JSON list of C-alpha atoms in Angstrom, two decimals:
[
{"chain": "A", "resi": 1, "resn": "ARG", "atom": "CA", "xyz": [0.00, 0.00, 0.00]},
{"chain": "A", "resi": 2, "resn": "LYS", "atom": "CA", "xyz": [1.34, 3.42, -0.92]},
{"chain": "A", "resi": 3, "resn": "GLU", "atom": "CA", "xyz": [2.10, 5.79, 1.93]},
{"chain": "A", "resi": 4, "resn": "VAL", "atom": "CA", "xyz": [-0.47, 8.41, 0.95]},
{"chain": "A", "resi": 5, "resn": "GLU", "atom": "CA", "xyz": [-2.82, 7.63, -1.87]},
{"chain": "A", "resi": 6, "resn": "GLN", "atom": "CA", "xyz": [-5.23, 9.83, -3.79]},
{"chain": "A", "resi": 7, "resn": "ASP", "atom": "CA", "xyz": [-7.35, 9.46, -6.88]},
{"chain": "A", "resi": 8, "resn": "PRO", "atom": "CA", "xyz": [-5.47, 11.61, -9.43]},
{"chain": "A", "resi": 9, "resn": "GLY", "atom": "CA", "xyz": [-8.67, 12.58, -11.24]},
{"chain": "A", "resi": 10, "resn": "PRO", "atom": "CA", "xyz": [-9.32, 14.79, -13.05]},
{"chain": "A", "resi": 11, "resn": "PHE", "atom": "CA", "xyz": [-12.69, 15.50, -11.54]},
{"chain": "A", "resi": 12, "resn": "ASN", "atom": "CA", "xyz": [-14.72, 17.60, -13.96]},
{"chain": "A", "resi": 13, "resn": "VAL", "atom": "CA", "xyz": [-17.53, 19.17, -12.02]},
{"chain": "A", "resi": 14, "resn": "PRO", "atom": "CA", "xyz": [-20.10, 21.82, -13.02]},
{"chain": "A", "resi": 15, "resn": "GLU", "atom": "CA", "xyz": [-20.03, 25.09, -11.17]},
{"chain": "A", "resi": 16, "resn": "GLY", "atom": "CA", "xyz": [-22.26, 25.04, -8.11]},
{"chain": "A", "resi": 17, "resn": "ALA", "atom": "CA", "xyz": [-22.00, 21.29, -7.58]},
{"chain": "A", "resi": 18, "resn": "THR", "atom": "CA", "xyz": [-20.64, 19.49, -4.54]},
{"chain": "A", "resi": 19, "resn": "VAL", "atom": "CA", "xyz": [-17.49, 17.41, -4.91]},
{"chain": "A", "resi": 20, "resn": "ALA", "atom": "CA", "xyz": [-15.65, 15.16, -2.47]},
{"chain": "A", "resi": 21, "resn": "PHE", "atom": "CA", "xyz": [-12.20, 13.56, -2.49]},
{"chain": "A", "resi": 22, "resn": "ASN", "atom": "CA", "xyz": [-10.76, 10.89, -0.27]},
{"chain": "A", "resi": 23, "resn": "CYS", "atom": "CA", "xyz": [-7.18, 10.17, 0.64]},
{"chain": "A", "resi": 24, "resn": "THR", "atom": "CA", "xyz": [-5.87, 7.04, 2.36]},
{"chain": "A", "resi": 25, "resn": "TYR", "atom": "CA", "xyz": [-2.70, 6.75, 4.41]},
{"chain": "A", "resi": 26, "resn": "SER", "atom": "CA", "xyz": [-0.76, 3.70, 5.51]},
{"chain": "A", "resi": 27, "resn": "ASN", "atom": "CA", "xyz": [1.00, 4.82, 8.70]},
{"chain": "A", "resi": 28, "resn": "SER", "atom": "CA", "xyz": [-1.33, 4.34, 11.66]},
{"chain": "A", "resi": 29, "resn": "ALA", "atom": "CA", "xyz": [1.04, 6.44, 13.80]},
{"chain": "A", "resi": 30, "resn": "SER", "atom": "CA", "xyz": [0.29, 9.57, 11.76]},
{"chain": "A", "resi": 31, "resn": "GLN", "atom": "CA", "xyz": [-1.04, 12.35, 13.92]},
{"chain": "A", "resi": 32, "resn": "SER", "atom": "CA", "xyz": [-1.57, 15.41, 11.76]},
{"chain": "A", "resi": 33, "resn": "PHE", "atom": "CA", "xyz": [-3.32, 15.81, 8.47]},
{"chain": "A", "resi": 34, "resn": "PHE", "atom": "CA", "xyz": [-3.73, 18.64, 6.04]},
{"chain": "A", "resi": 35, "resn": "TRP", "atom": "CA", "xyz": [-5.22, 19.54, 2.71]},
{"chain": "A", "resi": 36, "resn": "TYR", "atom": "CA", "xyz": [-3.10, 21.76, 0.49]},
{"chain": "A", "resi": 37, "resn": "ARG", "atom": "CA", "xyz": [-4.11, 23.39, -2.74]},
{"chain": "A", "resi": 38, "resn": "GLN", "atom": "CA", "xyz": [-1.69, 23.80, -5.64]},
{"chain": "A", "resi": 39, "resn": "ASP", "atom": "CA", "xyz": [-2.43, 25.90, -8.69]},
{"chain": "A", "resi": 40, "resn": "CYS", "atom": "CA", "xyz": [-0.62, 25.21, -11.95]},
{"chain": "A", "resi": 41, "resn": "ARG", "atom": "CA", "xyz": [3.06, 26.15, -11.70]},
{"chain": "A", "resi": 42, "resn": "LYS", "atom": "CA", "xyz": [2.58, 27.57, -8.22]},
{"chain": "A", "resi": 43, "resn": "GLU", "atom": "CA", "xyz": [3.67, 26.42, -4.78]},
{"chain": "A", "resi": 44, "resn": "PRO", "atom": "CA", "xyz": [1.38, 24.39, -2.52]},
{"chain": "A", "resi": 45, "resn": "LYS", "atom": "CA", "xyz": [-0.69, 26.48, -0.13]},
{"chain": "A", "resi": 46, "resn": "LEU", "atom": "CA", "xyz": [-2.37, 25.28, 3.02]},
{"chain": "A", "resi": 47, "resn": "LEU", "atom": "CA", "xyz": [-6.11, 24.94, 2.54]},
{"chain": "A", "resi": 48, "resn": "MET", "atom": "CA", "xyz": [-6.99, 23.53, 5.93]},
{"chain": "A", "resi": 49, "resn": "SER", "atom": "CA", "xyz": [-5.82, 21.29, 8.70]},
{"chain": "A", "resi": 50, "resn": "VAL", "atom": "CA", "xyz": [-7.90, 18.21, 9.44]},
{"chain": "A", "resi": 51, "resn": "TYR", "atom": "CA", "xyz": [-8.97, 17.62, 13.01]},
{"chain": "A", "resi": 52, "resn": "SER", "atom": "CA", "xyz": [-10.21, 14.43, 14.60]},
{"chain": "A", "resi": 53, "resn": "SER", "atom": "CA", "xyz": [-13.69, 15.80, 15.10]},
{"chain": "A", "resi": 54, "resn": "GLY", "atom": "CA", "xyz": [-13.92, 17.10, 11.56]},
{"chain": "A", "resi": 55, "resn": "ASN", "atom": "CA", "xyz": [-13.85, 20.75, 10.70]},
{"chain": "A", "resi": 56, "resn": "GLU", "atom": "CA", "xyz": [-15.43, 23.21, 8.35]},
{"chain": "A", "resi": 57, "resn": "ASP", "atom": "CA", "xyz": [-14.18, 26.40, 6.77]},
{"chain": "A", "resi": 58, "resn": "GLY", "atom": "CA", "xyz": [-16.81, 28.10, 4.66]},
{"chain": "A", "resi": 59, "resn": "ARG", "atom": "CA", "xyz": [-17.64, 25.82, 1.74]},
{"chain": "A", "resi": 60, "resn": "PHE", "atom": "CA", "xyz": [-14.94, 23.34, 2.70]},
{"chain": "A", "resi": 61, "resn": "THR", "atom": "CA", "xyz": [-15.37, 20.44, 5.12]},
{"chain": "A", "resi": 62, "resn": "ALA", "atom": "CA", "xyz": [-12.62, 18.05, 6.16]},
{"chain": "A", "resi": 63, "resn": "GLN", "atom": "CA", "xyz": [-13.11, 14.72, 7.90]},
{"chain": "A", "resi": 64, "resn": "LEU", "atom": "CA", "xyz": [-10.73, 12.21, 9.45]},
{"chain": "A", "resi": 65, "resn": "ASN", "atom": "CA", "xyz": [-11.46, 8.52, 9.87]},
{"chain": "A", "resi": 66, "resn": "ARG", "atom": "CA", "xyz": [-8.65, 6.98, 11.91]},
{"chain": "A", "resi": 67, "resn": "ALA", "atom": "CA", "xyz": [-10.12, 3.49, 11.94]},
{"chain": "A", "resi": 68, "resn": "SER", "atom": "CA", "xyz": [-10.10, 3.27, 8.17]},
{"chain": "A", "resi": 69, "resn": "GLN", "atom": "CA", "xyz": [-7.10, 5.57, 7.79]},
{"chain": "A", "resi": 70, "resn": "TYR", "atom": "CA", "xyz": [-8.53, 8.09, 5.41]},
{"chain": "A", "resi": 71, "resn": "ILE", "atom": "CA", "xyz": [-9.28, 11.77, 5.27]},
{"chain": "A", "resi": 72, "resn": "SER", "atom": "CA", "xyz": [-11.78, 13.50, 3.05]},
{"chain": "A", "resi": 73, "resn": "LEU", "atom": "CA", "xyz": [-12.42, 16.94, 1.64]},
{"chain": "A", "resi": 74, "resn": "LEU", "atom": "CA", "xyz": [-15.87, 18.15, 0.64]},
{"chain": "A", "resi": 75, "resn": "ILE", "atom": "CA", "xyz": [-16.37, 21.29, -1.41]},
{"chain": "A", "resi": 76, "resn": "ARG", "atom": "CA", "xyz": [-19.88, 22.69, -1.58]},
{"chain": "A", "resi": 77, "resn": "ASP", "atom": "CA", "xyz": [-21.21, 25.19, -4.12]},
{"chain": "A", "resi": 78, "resn": "SER", "atom": "CA", "xyz": [-18.04, 24.88, -6.17]},
{"chain": "A", "resi": 79, "resn": "LYS", "atom": "CA", "xyz": [-16.62, 27.96, -7.87]},
{"chain": "A", "resi": 80, "resn": "LEU", "atom": "CA", "xyz": [-14.53, 28.27, -11.02]},
{"chain": "A", "resi": 81, "resn": "SER", "atom": "CA", "xyz": [-11.69, 29.46, -8.77]},
{"chain": "A", "resi": 82, "resn": "ASP", "atom": "CA", "xyz": [-11.70, 26.11, -6.97]},
{"chain": "A", "resi": 83, "resn": "SER", "atom": "CA", "xyz": [-10.04, 24.55, -10.03]},
{"chain": "A", "resi": 84, "resn": "ALA", "atom": "CA", "xyz": [-6.67, 23.32, -8.79]},
{"chain": "A", "resi": 85, "resn": "THR", "atom": "CA", "xyz": [-4.83, 20.24, -7.60]},
{"chain": "A", "resi": 86, "resn": "TYR", "atom": "CA", "xyz": [-5.67, 19.23, -4.04]},
{"chain": "A", "resi": 87, "resn": "LEU", "atom": "CA", "xyz": [-2.85, 17.58, -2.13]},
{"chain": "A", "resi": 88, "resn": "CYS", "atom": "CA", "xyz": [-3.46, 15.32, 0.83]},
{"chain": "A", "resi": 89, "resn": "VAL", "atom": "CA", "xyz": [-0.67, 15.67, 3.40]},
{"chain": "A", "resi": 90, "resn": "VAL", "atom": "CA", "xyz": [0.03, 13.37, 6.33]},
{"chain": "A", "resi": 91, "resn": "ASN", "atom": "CA", "xyz": [2.73, 13.64, 8.95]},
{"chain": "A", "resi": 92, "resn": "TRP", "atom": "CA", "xyz": [4.92, 10.57, 9.17]},
{"chain": "A", "resi": 93, "resn": "GLY", "atom": "CA", "xyz": [5.04, 9.29, 12.68]},
{"chain": "A", "resi": 94, "resn": "ARG", "atom": "CA", "xyz": [5.91, 11.56, 15.58]},
{"chain": "A", "resi": 95, "resn": "ASP", "atom": "CA", "xyz": [8.05, 14.17, 13.91]},
{"chain": "A", "resi": 96, "resn": "ASP", "atom": "CA", "xyz": [7.69, 16.95, 11.42]},
{"chain": "A", "resi": 97, "resn": "LYS", "atom": "CA", "xyz": [8.28, 14.86, 8.33]},
{"chain": "A", "resi": 98, "resn": "ILE", "atom": "CA", "xyz": [5.24, 14.97, 6.11]},
{"chain": "A", "resi": 99, "resn": "ILE", "atom": "CA", "xyz": [4.29, 12.93, 3.10]},
{"chain": "A", "resi": 100, "resn": "PHE", "atom": "CA", "xyz": [2.31, 14.33, 0.19]},
{"chain": "A", "resi": 101, "resn": "GLY", "atom": "CA", "xyz": [-0.12, 12.46, -1.94]},
{"chain": "A", "resi": 102, "resn": "LYS", "atom": "CA", "xyz": [0.23, 12.91, -5.68]},
{"chain": "A", "resi": 103, "resn": "GLY", "atom": "CA", "xyz": [-2.79, 15.17, -5.72]},
{"chain": "A", "resi": 104, "resn": "THR", "atom": "CA", "xyz": [-6.30, 15.17, -7.15]},
{"chain": "A", "resi": 105, "resn": "ARG", "atom": "CA", "xyz": [-6.95, 17.48, -10.06]},
{"chain": "A", "resi": 106, "resn": "LEU", "atom": "CA", "xyz": [-10.24, 19.34, -9.99]},
{"chain": "A", "resi": 107, "resn": "HIS", "atom": "CA", "xyz": [-11.72, 21.22, -12.92]},
{"chain": "A", "resi": 108, "resn": "ILE", "atom": "CA", "xyz": [-14.82, 23.31, -12.29]},
{"chain": "A", "resi": 109, "resn": "LEU", "atom": "CA", "xyz": [-16.78, 23.74, -15.49]},
{"chain": "A", "resi": 110, "resn": "PRO", "atom": "CA", "xyz": [-18.82, 26.88, -16.23]},
{"chain": "B", "resi": 1, "resn": "GLY", "atom": "CA", "xyz": [10.44, 38.80, 4.86]},
{"chain": "B", "resi": 2, "resn": "ALA", "atom": "CA", "xyz": [6.77, 38.05, 4.60]},
{"chain": "B", "resi": 3, "resn": "GLY", "atom": "CA", "xyz": [7.15, 34.56, 3.19]},
{"chain": "B", "resi": 4, "resn": "VAL", "atom": "CA", "xyz": [9.60, 31.86, 2.24]},
{"chain": "B", "resi": 5, "resn": "SER", "atom": "CA", "xyz": [11.94, 33.13, -0.44]},
{"chain": "B", "resi": 6, "resn": "GLN", "atom": "CA", "xyz": [13.74, 30.88, -2.90]},
{"chain": "B", "resi": 7, "resn": "SER", "atom": "CA", "xyz": [16.35, 31.74, -5.48]},
{"chain": "B", "resi": 8, "resn": "PRO", "atom": "CA", "xyz": [16.93, 31.48, -8.30]},
{"chain": "B", "resi": 9, "resn": "ARG", "atom": "CA", "xyz": [13.38, 31.17, -9.57]},
{"chain": "B", "resi": 10, "resn": "TYR", "atom": "CA", "xyz": [14.64, 29.31, -12.65]},
{"chain": "B", "resi": 11, "resn": "LYS", "atom": "CA", "xyz": [17.94, 27.56, -13.24]},
{"chain": "B", "resi": 12, "resn": "VAL", "atom": "CA", "xyz": [19.19, 25.96, -16.43]},
{"chain": "B", "resi": 13, "resn": "ALA", "atom": "CA", "xyz": [22.40, 23.94, -16.25]},
{"chain": "B", "resi": 14, "resn": "LYS", "atom": "CA", "xyz": [24.27, 21.53, -18.45]},
{"chain": "B", "resi": 15, "resn": "ARG", "atom": "CA", "xyz": [24.55, 17.92, -17.40]},
{"chain": "B", "resi": 16, "resn": "GLY", "atom": "CA", "xyz": [27.54, 17.50, -15.13]},
{"chain": "B", "resi": 17, "resn": "GLN", "atom": "CA", "xyz": [27.50, 21.01, -13.69]},
{"chain": "B", "resi": 18, "resn": "ASP", "atom": "CA", "xyz": [27.00, 21.73, -10.00]},
{"chain": "B", "resi": 19, "resn": "VAL", "atom": "CA", "xyz": [24.07, 23.88, -8.88]},
{"chain": "B", "resi": 20, "resn": "ALA", "atom": "CA", "xyz": [23.16, 25.58, -5.61]},
{"chain": "B", "resi": 21, "resn": "LEU", "atom": "CA", "xyz": [19.62, 26.49, -4.65]},
{"chain": "B", "resi": 22, "resn": "ARG", "atom": "CA", "xyz": [18.89, 28.92, -1.85]},
{"chain": "B", "resi": 23, "resn": "CYS", "atom": "CA", "xyz": [16.02, 29.08, 0.62]},
{"chain": "B", "resi": 24, "resn": "ASP", "atom": "CA", "xyz": [15.35, 31.94, 3.01]},
{"chain": "B", "resi": 25, "resn": "PRO", "atom": "CA", "xyz": [12.64, 30.79, 5.46]},
{"chain": "B", "resi": 26, "resn": "ILE", "atom": "CA", "xyz": [10.12, 32.91, 7.30]},
{"chain": "B", "resi": 27, "resn": "SER", "atom": "CA", "xyz": [11.91, 34.75, 10.09]},
{"chain": "B", "resi": 28, "resn": "GLY", "atom": "CA", "xyz": [11.80, 32.79, 13.31]},
{"chain": "B", "resi": 29, "resn": "HIS", "atom": "CA", "xyz": [10.77, 29.51, 11.73]},
{"chain": "B", "resi": 30, "resn": "VAL", "atom": "CA", "xyz": [12.66, 26.68, 13.32]},
{"chain": "B", "resi": 31, "resn": "SER", "atom": "CA", "xyz": [11.94, 23.88, 10.87]},
{"chain": "B", "resi": 32, "resn": "LEU", "atom": "CA", "xyz": [12.97, 23.89, 7.22]},
{"chain": "B", "resi": 33, "resn": "PHE", "atom": "CA", "xyz": [12.20, 21.30, 4.58]},
{"chain": "B", "resi": 34, "resn": "TRP", "atom": "CA", "xyz": [13.27, 20.62, 1.02]},
{"chain": "B", "resi": 35, "resn": "TYR", "atom": "CA", "xyz": [11.07, 18.82, -1.49]},
{"chain": "B", "resi": 36, "resn": "GLN", "atom": "CA", "xyz": [11.44, 17.75, -5.10]},
{"chain": "B", "resi": 37, "resn": "GLN", "atom": "CA", "xyz": [8.38, 17.92, -7.33]},
{"chain": "B", "resi": 38, "resn": "ALA", "atom": "CA", "xyz": [8.36, 16.32, -10.75]},
{"chain": "B", "resi": 39, "resn": "LEU", "atom": "CA", "xyz": [5.73, 17.30, -13.31]},
{"chain": "B", "resi": 40, "resn": "GLY", "atom": "CA", "xyz": [2.33, 15.89, -12.43]},
{"chain": "B", "resi": 41, "resn": "GLN", "atom": "CA", "xyz": [3.48, 14.51, -9.09]},
{"chain": "B", "resi": 42, "resn": "GLY", "atom": "CA", "xyz": [3.14, 15.60, -5.50]},
{"chain": "B", "resi": 43, "resn": "PRO", "atom": "CA", "xyz": [6.18, 17.01, -3.69]},
{"chain": "B", "resi": 44, "resn": "GLU", "atom": "CA", "xyz": [8.64, 14.33, -2.54]},
{"chain": "B", "resi": 45, "resn": "PHE", "atom": "CA", "xyz": [10.44, 14.85, 0.76]},
{"chain": "B", "resi": 46, "resn": "LEU", "atom": "CA", "xyz": [14.20, 15.33, 0.50]},
{"chain": "B", "resi": 47, "resn": "THR", "atom": "CA", "xyz": [15.51, 16.55, 3.85]},
{"chain": "B", "resi": 48, "resn": "TYR", "atom": "CA", "xyz": [14.58, 18.39, 7.02]},
{"chain": "B", "resi": 49, "resn": "PHE", "atom": "CA", "xyz": [16.35, 20.75, 9.44]},
{"chain": "B", "resi": 50, "resn": "GLN", "atom": "CA", "xyz": [15.48, 21.88, 12.88]},
{"chain": "B", "resi": 51, "resn": "ASN", "atom": "CA", "xyz": [17.56, 25.01, 13.39]},
{"chain": "B", "resi": 52, "resn": "GLU", "atom": "CA", "xyz": [21.01, 24.08, 12.04]},
{"chain": "B", "resi": 53, "resn": "ALA", "atom": "CA", "xyz": [20.63, 20.36, 12.69]},
{"chain": "B", "resi": 54, "resn": "GLN", "atom": "CA", "xyz": [19.78, 18.13, 9.75]},
{"chain": "B", "resi": 55, "resn": "LEU", "atom": "CA", "xyz": [17.44, 15.65, 11.39]},
{"chain": "B", "resi": 56, "resn": "ASP", "atom": "CA", "xyz": [16.41, 13.64, 8.37]},
{"chain": "B", "resi": 57, "resn": "LYS", "atom": "CA", "xyz": [18.03, 13.32, 4.97]},
{"chain": "B", "resi": 58, "resn": "SER", "atom": "CA", "xyz": [16.46, 10.04, 4.01]},
{"chain": "B", "resi": 59, "resn": "GLY", "atom": "CA", "xyz": [14.83, 11.50, 0.91]},
{"chain": "B", "resi": 60, "resn": "LEU", "atom": "CA", "xyz": [18.00, 12.70, -0.79]},
{"chain": "B", "resi": 61, "resn": "PRO", "atom": "CA", "xyz": [18.17, 10.58, -3.95]},
{"chain": "B", "resi": 62, "resn": "SER", "atom": "CA", "xyz": [21.93, 10.17, -4.07]},
{"chain": "B", "resi": 63, "resn": "ASP", "atom": "CA", "xyz": [25.17, 11.40, -2.55]},
{"chain": "B", "resi": 64, "resn": "ARG", "atom": "CA", "xyz": [25.24, 14.06, -5.24]},
{"chain": "B", "resi": 65, "resn": "PHE", "atom": "CA", "xyz": [22.63, 15.93, -3.18]},
{"chain": "B", "resi": 66, "resn": "PHE", "atom": "CA", "xyz": [23.75, 17.89, -0.16]},
{"chain": "B", "resi": 67, "resn": "ALA", "atom": "CA", "xyz": [21.90, 20.38, 2.01]},
{"chain": "B", "resi": 68, "resn": "GLU", "atom": "CA", "xyz": [23.08, 22.67, 4.76]},
{"chain": "B", "resi": 69, "resn": "ARG", "atom": "CA", "xyz": [21.72, 25.31, 7.10]},
{"chain": "B", "resi": 70, "resn": "PRO", "atom": "CA", "xyz": [24.82, 26.43, 8.98]},
{"chain": "B", "resi": 71, "resn": "GLU", "atom": "CA", "xyz": [23.32, 29.23, 11.06]},
{"chain": "B", "resi": 72, "resn": "GLY", "atom": "CA", "xyz": [19.83, 27.87, 11.43]},
{"chain": "B", "resi": 73, "resn": "SER", "atom": "CA", "xyz": [18.29, 30.30, 8.99]},
{"chain": "B", "resi": 74, "resn": "VAL", "atom": "CA", "xyz": [19.12, 30.30, 5.27]},
{"chain": "B", "resi": 75, "resn": "SER", "atom": "CA", "xyz": [19.54, 26.89, 3.69]},
{"chain": "B", "resi": 76, "resn": "THR", "atom": "CA", "xyz": [21.28, 25.78, 0.53]},
{"chain": "B", "resi": 77, "resn": "LEU", "atom": "CA", "xyz": [20.57, 22.64, -1.47]},
{"chain": "B", "resi": 78, "resn": "LYS", "atom": "CA", "xyz": [23.51, 21.67, -3.63]},
{"chain": "B", "resi": 79, "resn": "ILE", "atom": "CA", "xyz": [23.42, 19.16, -6.45]},
{"chain": "B", "resi": 80, "resn": "GLN", "atom": "CA", "xyz": [26.75, 17.99, -7.81]},
{"chain": "B", "resi": 81, "resn": "ARG", "atom": "CA", "xyz": [27.35, 16.54, -11.28]},
{"chain": "B", "resi": 82, "resn": "THR", "atom": "CA", "xyz": [23.75, 17.16, -12.29]},
{"chain": "B", "resi": 83, "resn": "GLN", "atom": "CA", "xyz": [21.87, 14.58, -14.34]},
{"chain": "B", "resi": 84, "resn": "GLN", "atom": "CA", "xyz": [18.81, 15.04, -16.54]},
{"chain": "B", "resi": 85, "resn": "GLU", "atom": "CA", "xyz": [16.64, 13.20, -14.02]},
{"chain": "B", "resi": 86, "resn": "ASP", "atom": "CA", "xyz": [17.40, 16.01, -11.54]},
{"chain": "B", "resi": 87, "resn": "SER", "atom": "CA", "xyz": [15.16, 18.31, -13.59]},
{"chain": "B", "resi": 88, "resn": "ALA", "atom": "CA", "xyz": [12.26, 19.23, -11.33]},
{"chain": "B", "resi": 89, "resn": "VAL", "atom": "CA", "xyz": [10.87, 21.98, -9.15]},
{"chain": "B", "resi": 90, "resn": "TYR", "atom": "CA", "xyz": [12.66, 22.18, -5.81]},
{"chain": "B", "resi": 91, "resn": "LEU", "atom": "CA", "xyz": [10.42, 23.49, -3.07]},
{"chain": "B", "resi": 92, "resn": "CYS", "atom": "CA", "xyz": [11.48, 24.80, 0.30]},
{"chain": "B", "resi": 93, "resn": "ALA", "atom": "CA", "xyz": [9.07, 25.06, 3.22]},
{"chain": "B", "resi": 94, "resn": "SER", "atom": "CA", "xyz": [9.35, 26.26, 6.78]},
{"chain": "B", "resi": 95, "resn": "SER", "atom": "CA", "xyz": [7.28, 25.97, 9.91]},
{"chain": "B", "resi": 96, "resn": "TRP", "atom": "CA", "xyz": [7.32, 27.89, 13.14]},
{"chain": "B", "resi": 97, "resn": "ILE", "atom": "CA", "xyz": [8.34, 25.19, 15.49]},
{"chain": "B", "resi": 98, "resn": "GLY", "atom": "CA", "xyz": [9.06, 21.53, 15.44]},
{"chain": "B", "resi": 99, "resn": "GLY", "atom": "CA", "xyz": [6.35, 19.17, 16.48]},
{"chain": "B", "resi": 100, "resn": "VAL", "atom": "CA", "xyz": [3.33, 17.52, 15.09]},
{"chain": "B", "resi": 101, "resn": "GLY", "atom": "CA", "xyz": [0.54, 19.61, 13.71]},
{"chain": "B", "resi": 102, "resn": "GLN", "atom": "CA", "xyz": [2.46, 22.59, 12.38]},
{"chain": "B", "resi": 103, "resn": "PRO", "atom": "CA", "xyz": [1.54, 23.43, 8.79]},
{"chain": "B", "resi": 104, "resn": "GLN", "atom": "CA", "xyz": [4.34, 24.30, 6.44]},
{"chain": "B", "resi": 105, "resn": "HIS", "atom": "CA", "xyz": [4.65, 27.45, 4.37]},
{"chain": "B", "resi": 106, "resn": "PHE", "atom": "CA", "xyz": [6.15, 27.04, 0.94]},
{"chain": "B", "resi": 107, "resn": "GLY", "atom": "CA", "xyz": [8.33, 29.20, -1.23]},
{"chain": "B", "resi": 108, "resn": "ASP", "atom": "CA", "xyz": [7.67, 29.63, -4.95]},
{"chain": "B", "resi": 109, "resn": "GLY", "atom": "CA", "xyz": [10.22, 26.96, -5.77]},
{"chain": "B", "resi": 110, "resn": "THR", "atom": "CA", "xyz": [13.21, 26.77, -8.07]},
{"chain": "B", "resi": 111, "resn": "ARG", "atom": "CA", "xyz": [12.52, 25.22, -11.45]},
{"chain": "B", "resi": 112, "resn": "LEU", "atom": "CA", "xyz": [15.68, 23.35, -12.41]},
{"chain": "B", "resi": 113, "resn": "SER", "atom": "CA", "xyz": [16.23, 22.20, -15.98]},
{"chain": "B", "resi": 114, "resn": "ILE", "atom": "CA", "xyz": [19.23, 20.05, -16.83]},
{"chain": "B", "resi": 115, "resn": "LEU", "atom": "CA", "xyz": [20.14, 19.98, -20.51]}
]
């Protein structure tokens, strides 16, 4: 099993729709989880951290399922500006080292 | 500065040349990371510093890659005898303090092309 695995997509979604991605991780000792967004030819930028109880930031909701070792990202009322690659990020064990997934590409269609 | 600064923004080198990539982290950030990102892939971990100490260099692909952070601030990633497979974007990130749960802030990256 790969360390951090994501569906590469692309997800082609009409504007206004709801879209969800999952990401699985193999290290049960992982303790922190993030979603990053990366636009074409730009650096990754933190979208949101993922907390055990789940958390929401505007149209974005993140969930963590430790038992099944996956995290999810839900985007409601999608906007054209949401088009990007979404990177799942998991810390590796008990230190700062983090592992990135390969990313899920999202295209919001007008 | 306001964010992580990397230079040069673009670097073209001939195969066999040595290159040096610079990262200036956010002031006060203790942890500094280097990543390599190939086209269409997520960033791959290379190495990690906490202050001047290199705590993990397990991701460096070969002994041609060397990183340092002598004063616990600016870091340099050096690649000796470059090969075409070294062509990638090299990203630097920093975080405020070591420990689980700290998000990393990325620089714009250096796009390295080896001819």
